[in-house]
Backbone atoms as SQL, in Angstrom:
CREATE TABLE atoms (id INTEGER PRIMARY KEY, chain TEXT, resi INTEGER, resn TEXT, atom TEXT, x REAL, y REAL, z REAL);
INSERT INTO atoms VALUES
  (1, 'A', 1, 'UNK', 'N', -15.392, -20.089, 5.115),
  (2, 'A', 1, 'UNK', 'CA', -14.319, -19.907, 5.133),
  (3, 'A', 1, 'UNK', 'C', -13.083, -20.724, 5.819),
  (4, 'A', 2, 'UNK', 'N', -11.930, -21.472, 4.698),
  (5, 'A', 2, 'UNK', 'CA', -11.199, -22.114, 5.002),
  (6, 'A', 2, 'UNK', 'C', -9.968, -21.485, 5.737),
  (7, 'A', 3, 'UNK', 'N', -9.652, -22.137, 6.591),
  (8, 'A', 3, 'UNK', 'CA', -8.468, -21.470, 7.742),
  (9, 'A', 3, 'UNK', 'C', -7.322, -22.664, 7.654),
  (10, 'A', 4, 'UNK', 'N', -6.148, -22.191, 7.890),
  (11, 'A', 4, 'UNK', 'CA', -5.228, -23.176, 7.950),
  (12, 'A', 4, 'UNK', 'C', -5.212, -23.580, 9.590),
  (13, 'A', 5, 'UNK', 'N', -4.601, -24.598, 10.083),
  (14, 'A', 5, 'UNK', 'CA', -4.457, -24.779, 11.469),
  (15, 'A', 5, 'UNK', 'C', -3.685, -23.667, 12.018),
  (16, 'A', 6, 'UNK', 'N', -2.605, -23.055, 11.461),
  (17, 'A', 6, 'UNK', 'CA', -2.111, -21.974, 12.523),
  (18, 'A', 6, 'UNK', 'C', -3.318, -20.891, 12.696),
  (19, 'A', 7, 'UNK', 'N', -4.171, -20.251, 11.650),
  (20, 'A', 7, 'UNK', 'CA', -4.712, -19.538, 11.702),
  (21, 'A', 7, 'UNK', 'C', -5.995, -20.032, 12.934),
  (22, 'A', 8, 'UNK', 'N', -6.450, -21.029, 12.645),
  (23, 'A', 8, 'UNK', 'CA', -7.478, -21.296, 14.001),
  (24, 'A', 8, 'UNK', 'C', -6.569, -21.555, 15.237),
  (25, 'A', 9, 'UNK', 'N', -5.458, -21.555, 15.251),
  (26, 'A', 9, 'UNK', 'CA', -4.657, -21.798, 16.643),
  (27, 'A', 9, 'UNK', 'C', -4.888, -19.998, 17.012),
  (28, 'A', 10, 'UNK', 'N', -4.402, -19.283, 16.245),
  (29, 'A', 10, 'UNK', 'CA', -4.254, -17.679, 16.154),
  (30, 'A', 10, 'UNK', 'C', -5.648, -17.135, 17.114),
  (31, 'A', 11, 'UNK', 'N', -6.774, -17.582, 16.345),
  (32, 'A', 11, 'UNK', 'CA', -8.048, -16.980, 16.543),
  (33, 'A', 11, 'UNK', 'C', -8.756, -17.482, 18.046),
  (34, 'A', 12, 'UNK', 'N', -8.202, -18.989, 18.433),
  (35, 'A', 12, 'UNK', 'CA', -8.485, -19.341, 19.398),
  (36, 'A', 12, 'UNK', 'C', -7.729, -18.845, 20.731),
  (37, 'A', 13, 'UNK', 'N', -6.625, -18.778, 20.541),
  (38, 'A', 13, 'UNK', 'CA', -5.465, -17.932, 21.515),
  (39, 'A', 13, 'UNK', 'C', -6.092, -16.357, 21.860),
  (40, 'A', 14, 'UNK', 'N', -6.502, -15.821, 20.723),
  (41, 'A', 14, 'UNK', 'CA', -6.941, -14.423, 20.702),
  (42, 'A', 14, 'UNK', 'C', -8.163, -14.355, 21.598),
  (43, 'A', 15, 'UNK', 'N', -9.157, -15.132, 21.394),
  (44, 'A', 15, 'UNK', 'CA', -10.273, -15.253, 22.267),
  (45, 'A', 15, 'UNK', 'C', -10.038, -15.629, 23.637),
  (46, 'A', 16, 'UNK', 'N', -9.178, -16.057, 23.931),
  (47, 'A', 16, 'UNK', 'CA', -8.778, -16.474, 25.486),
  (48, 'A', 16, 'UNK', 'C', -8.218, -15.598, 26.169),
  (49, 'A', 17, 'UNK', 'N', -7.505, -14.372, 25.422),
  (50, 'A', 17, 'UNK', 'CA', -7.034, -13.372, 25.984),
  (51, 'A', 17, 'UNK', 'C', -8.399, -12.457, 26.687),
  (52, 'A', 18, 'UNK', 'N', -7.696, -11.753, 27.713),
  (53, 'A', 18, 'UNK', 'CA', -8.562, -10.635, 28.452),
  (54, 'A', 18, 'UNK', 'C', -8.723, -9.408, 27.476),
  (55, 'A', 19, 'UNK', 'N', -9.808, -8.708, 28.068),
  (56, 'A', 19, 'UNK', 'CA', -10.104, -7.449, 26.848),
  (57, 'A', 19, 'UNK', 'C', -8.787, -6.492, 26.828),
  (58, 'A', 20, 'UNK', 'N', -7.897, -6.676, 27.902),
  (59, 'A', 20, 'UNK', 'CA', -6.598, -5.341, 27.860),
  (60, 'A', 20, 'UNK', 'C', -5.474, -6.290, 26.960),
  (61, 'A', 21, 'UNK', 'N', -5.512, -7.641, 26.736),
  (62, 'A', 21, 'UNK', 'CA', -4.430, -8.310, 25.970),
  (63, 'A', 21, 'UNK', 'C', -5.283, -7.965, 24.430),
  (64, 'A', 22, 'UNK', 'N', -6.325, -8.396, 24.324),
  (65, 'A', 22, 'UNK', 'CA', -7.159, -8.071, 23.122),
  (66, 'A', 22, 'UNK', 'C', -6.878, -6.830, 22.423),
  (67, 'A', 23, 'UNK', 'N', -6.862, -5.720, 23.129),
  (68, 'A', 23, 'UNK', 'CA', -7.044, -4.321, 22.901),
  (69, 'A', 23, 'UNK', 'C', -5.260, -4.072, 22.277),
  (70, 'A', 24, 'UNK', 'N', -4.495, -4.855, 23.106),
  (71, 'A', 24, 'UNK', 'CA', -2.891, -4.376, 23.001),
  (72, 'A', 24, 'UNK', 'C', -2.589, -5.204, 21.656),
  (73, 'A', 25, 'UNK', 'N', -3.086, -6.358, 21.521),
  (74, 'A', 25, 'UNK', 'CA', -2.711, -6.963, 19.976),
  (75, 'A', 25, 'UNK', 'C', -3.332, -6.113, 18.824),
  (76, 'A', 26, 'UNK', 'N', -4.640, -5.823, 19.166),
  (77, 'A', 26, 'UNK', 'CA', -5.534, -4.823, 17.822),
  (78, 'A', 26, 'UNK', 'C', -4.378, -3.525, 17.895),
  (79, 'A', 27, 'UNK', 'N', -3.991, -3.160, 18.707),
  (80, 'A', 27, 'UNK', 'CA', -3.215, -1.806, 18.788),
  (81, 'A', 27, 'UNK', 'C', -2.119, -1.958, 17.826),
  (82, 'A', 28, 'UNK', 'N', -1.359, -3.236, 18.346),
  (83, 'A', 28, 'UNK', 'CA', -0.128, -3.374, 17.600),
  (84, 'A', 28, 'UNK', 'C', -0.554, -3.811, 15.934),
  (85, 'A', 29, 'UNK', 'N', -1.454, -4.391, 15.741),
  (86, 'A', 29, 'UNK', 'CA', -1.901, -4.862, 14.614),
  (87, 'A', 29, 'UNK', 'C', -1.861, -3.460, 13.451),
  (88, 'A', 30, 'UNK', 'N', -2.828, -2.433, 14.246),
  (89, 'A', 30, 'UNK', 'CA', -2.995, -1.039, 13.524),
  (90, 'A', 30, 'UNK', 'C', -1.600, -0.385, 13.441),
  (91, 'A', 31, 'UNK', 'N', -1.107, -0.388, 14.197),
  (92, 'A', 31, 'UNK', 'CA', 0.552, 0.217, 14.242),
  (93, 'A', 31, 'UNK', 'C', 0.965, -0.191, 12.915),
  (94, 'A', 32, 'UNK', 'N', 1.091, -1.750, 12.714),
  (95, 'A', 32, 'UNK', 'CA', 2.291, -2.277, 12.012),
  (96, 'A', 32, 'UNK', 'C', 1.229, -2.097, 10.244),
  (97, 'A', 33, 'UNK', 'N', -0.078, -1.968, 10.296),
  (98, 'A', 33, 'UNK', 'CA', -0.757, -1.781, 8.806),
  (99, 'A', 33, 'UNK', 'C', -0.573, -0.256, 8.683),
  (100, 'A', 34, 'UNK', 'N', -0.593, 0.705, 9.664),
  (101, 'A', 34, 'UNK', 'CA', -0.115, 1.947, 9.241),
  (102, 'A', 34, 'UNK', 'C', 1.433, 2.222, 8.854),
  (103, 'A', 35, 'UNK', 'N', 2.138, 1.419, 9.655),
  (104, 'A', 35, 'UNK', 'CA', 3.633, 1.512, 8.869),
  (105, 'A', 35, 'UNK', 'C', 3.864, 0.957, 7.385),
  (106, 'A', 36, 'UNK', 'N', 3.130, -0.154, 7.437),
  (107, 'A', 36, 'UNK', 'CA', 3.172, -0.891, 5.984),
  (108, 'A', 36, 'UNK', 'C', 2.496, 0.135, 4.855),
  (109, 'A', 37, 'UNK', 'N', 1.385, 0.807, 5.325),
  (110, 'A', 37, 'UNK', 'CA', 0.879, 1.610, 4.092),
  (111, 'A', 37, 'UNK', 'C', 1.941, 2.977, 4.242),
  (112, 'A', 38, 'UNK', 'N', 2.305, 3.443, 5.069),
  (113, 'A', 38, 'UNK', 'CA', 3.307, 4.487, 5.125),
  (114, 'A', 38, 'UNK', 'C', 4.747, 4.208, 4.446),
  (115, 'A', 39, 'UNK', 'N', 4.923, 3.114, 4.431),
  (116, 'A', 39, 'UNK', 'CA', 6.409, 2.331, 3.626),
  (117, 'A', 39, 'UNK', 'C', 5.923, 2.374, 2.293),
  (118, 'A', 40, 'UNK', 'N', 4.526, 1.679, 1.902),
  (119, 'A', 40, 'UNK', 'CA', 4.393, 1.649, 0.528),
  (120, 'A', 40, 'UNK', 'C', 4.338, 2.988, -0.311),
  (121, 'A', 41, 'UNK', 'N', 3.911, 4.096, 0.530),
  (122, 'A', 41, 'UNK', 'CA', 3.705, 5.388, 0.045),
  (123, 'A', 41, 'UNK', 'C', 5.274, 6.215, -0.140),
  (124, 'A', 42, 'UNK', 'N', 5.841, 5.799, 0.775),
  (125, 'A', 42, 'UNK', 'CA', 7.112, 6.297, 0.799),
  (126, 'A', 42, 'UNK', 'C', 8.278, 5.865, -0.244),
  (127, 'A', 43, 'UNK', 'N', 8.199, 4.466, -0.542),
  (128, 'A', 43, 'UNK', 'CA', 8.947, 3.784, -1.774),
  (129, 'A', 43, 'UNK', 'C', 8.401, 3.897, -2.825),
  (130, 'A', 44, 'UNK', 'N', 6.807, 4.275, -3.208),
  (131, 'A', 44, 'UNK', 'CA', 6.147, 4.885, -4.295),
  (132, 'A', 44, 'UNK', 'C', 6.960, 6.000, -4.687),
  (133, 'A', 45, 'UNK', 'N', 6.797, 7.118, -3.678),
  (134, 'A', 45, 'UNK', 'CA', 7.460, 8.218, -4.046),
  (135, 'A', 45, 'UNK', 'C', 9.172, 8.397, -4.048),
  (136, 'A', 46, 'UNK', 'N', 9.643, 7.713, -3.411),
  (137, 'A', 46, 'UNK', 'CA', 11.025, 7.678, -3.589),
  (138, 'A', 46, 'UNK', 'C', 11.523, 6.813, -4.838),
  (139, 'A', 47, 'UNK', 'N', 10.727, 5.746, -5.450),
  (140, 'A', 47, 'UNK', 'CA', 10.886, 4.768, -6.770),
  (141, 'A', 47, 'UNK', 'C', 10.700, 5.904, -7.976),
  (142, 'A', 48, 'UNK', 'N', 9.731, 6.971, -8.037),
  (143, 'A', 48, 'UNK', 'CA', 9.427, 7.502, -9.194),
  (144, 'A', 48, 'UNK', 'C', 10.257, 9.047, -9.097),
  (145, 'A', 49, 'UNK', 'N', 10.572, 9.276, -10.361),
  (146, 'A', 49, 'UNK', 'CA', 10.817, 10.546, -10.958),
  (147, 'A', 49, 'UNK', 'C', 9.979, 11.544, -11.533),
  (148, 'A', 50, 'UNK', 'N', 10.333, 12.696, -11.673),
  (149, 'A', 50, 'UNK', 'CA', 9.723, 13.719, -12.571),
  (150, 'A', 50, 'UNK', 'C', 10.473, 14.055, -13.489),
  (151, 'A', 51, 'UNK', 'N', 9.562, 13.853, -14.793),
  (152, 'A', 51, 'UNK', 'CA', 10.405, 14.402, -15.778),
  (153, 'A', 51, 'UNK', 'C', 10.591, 15.847, -15.932),
  (154, 'A', 52, 'UNK', 'N', 11.622, 16.207, -16.475),
  (155, 'A', 52, 'UNK', 'CA', 11.912, 17.788, -16.426),
  (156, 'A', 52, 'UNK', 'C', 12.133, 17.952, -17.856),
  (157, 'A', 53, 'UNK', 'N', 11.039, 18.463, -18.835),
  (158, 'A', 53, 'UNK', 'CA', 11.123, 18.840, -20.028),
  (159, 'A', 53, 'UNK', 'C', 11.603, 20.064, -20.431),
  (160, 'A', 54, 'UNK', 'N', 12.749, 20.235, -20.564),
  (161, 'A', 54, 'UNK', 'CA', 13.217, 21.877, -21.174),
  (162, 'A', 54, 'UNK', 'C', 12.887, 22.310, -22.528),
  (163, 'A', 55, 'UNK', 'N', 12.852, 21.364, -23.657),
  (164, 'A', 55, 'UNK', 'CA', 12.397, 22.040, -24.748),
  (165, 'A', 55, 'UNK', 'C', 11.119, 21.467, -25.202),
  (166, 'A', 56, 'UNK', 'N', 10.419, 22.325, -26.307),
  (167, 'A', 56, 'UNK', 'CA', 9.070, 21.556, -26.712),
  (168, 'A', 56, 'UNK', 'C', 9.120, 20.695, -27.295),
  (169, 'A', 57, 'UNK', 'N', 8.379, 19.382, -27.281),
  (170, 'A', 57, 'UNK', 'CA', 8.426, 18.805, -28.349),
  (171, 'A', 57, 'UNK', 'C', 7.123, 18.891, -29.287),
  (172, 'A', 58, 'UNK', 'N', 7.554, 18.386, -30.392),
  (173, 'A', 58, 'UNK', 'CA', 6.525, 18.740, -31.741),
  (174, 'A', 58, 'UNK', 'C', 5.295, 17.712, -31.519),
  (175, 'A', 59, 'UNK', 'N', 5.352, 16.630, -30.823),
  (176, 'A', 59, 'UNK', 'CA', 4.420, 15.697, -30.466),
  (177, 'A', 59, 'UNK', 'C', 3.487, 16.072, -29.471),
  (178, 'A', 60, 'UNK', 'N', 3.644, 17.266, -28.532),
  (179, 'A', 60, 'UNK', 'CA', 2.818, 17.707, -27.592),
  (180, 'A', 60, 'UNK', 'C', 2.216, 18.982, -28.212),
  (181, 'A', 61, 'UNK', 'N', 2.603, 19.631, -29.019),
  (182, 'A', 61, 'UNK', 'CA', 1.678, 21.055, -29.532),
  (183, 'A', 61, 'UNK', 'C', 0.182, 20.629, -30.241),
  (184, 'A', 62, 'UNK', 'N', -0.453, 21.506, -30.024),
  (185, 'A', 62, 'UNK', 'CA', -1.955, 21.184, -30.257),
  (186, 'A', 62, 'UNK', 'C', -2.359, 21.601, -31.895),
  (187, 'A', 63, 'UNK', 'N', -1.172, 21.486, -32.803),
  (188, 'A', 63, 'UNK', 'CA', -1.730, 21.900, -33.855),
  (189, 'A', 63, 'UNK', 'C', -2.048, 20.314, -34.929),
  (190, 'A', 64, 'UNK', 'N', -3.239, 20.619, -35.675),
  (191, 'A', 64, 'UNK', 'CA', -3.466, 19.620, -36.445),
  (192, 'A', 64, 'UNK', 'C', -2.540, 18.877, -37.340),
  (193, 'A', 65, 'UNK', 'N', -2.301, 17.514, -37.377),
  (194, 'A', 65, 'UNK', 'CA', -1.262, 16.871, -38.177),
  (195, 'A', 65, 'UNK', 'C', -1.802, 16.663, -39.398),
  (196, 'A', 66, 'UNK', 'N', -1.603, 17.084, -40.882),
  (197, 'A', 66, 'UNK', 'CA', -1.830, 16.715, -41.972),
  (198, 'A', 66, 'UNK', 'C', -0.975, 15.646, -42.663),
  (199, 'A', 67, 'UNK', 'N', -1.728, 14.829, -43.146),
  (200, 'A', 67, 'UNK', 'CA', -0.536, 13.724, -44.107),
  (201, 'A', 67, 'UNK', 'C', -1.184, 13.524, -45.311),
  (202, 'A', 68, 'UNK', 'N', -0.655, 13.103, -46.114),
  (203, 'A', 68, 'UNK', 'CA', -0.811, 12.970, -47.559),
  (204, 'A', 68, 'UNK', 'C', -1.302, 11.380, -47.681);
């Protein structure tokens, strides 16, 4: 796996942390990931709209179409 210099530095700094510090970082990452997932679903529902069809459309009827 190819990592950038910054990614190597982050990994080495994480390994130097005590167990409480590691847990705090992992909890924060988990919280941020949950917020990102909630934000994605909220924006997906916010950006979508439901179609309100008041009249029947001939294309949606189940009758067979005959052409000559």
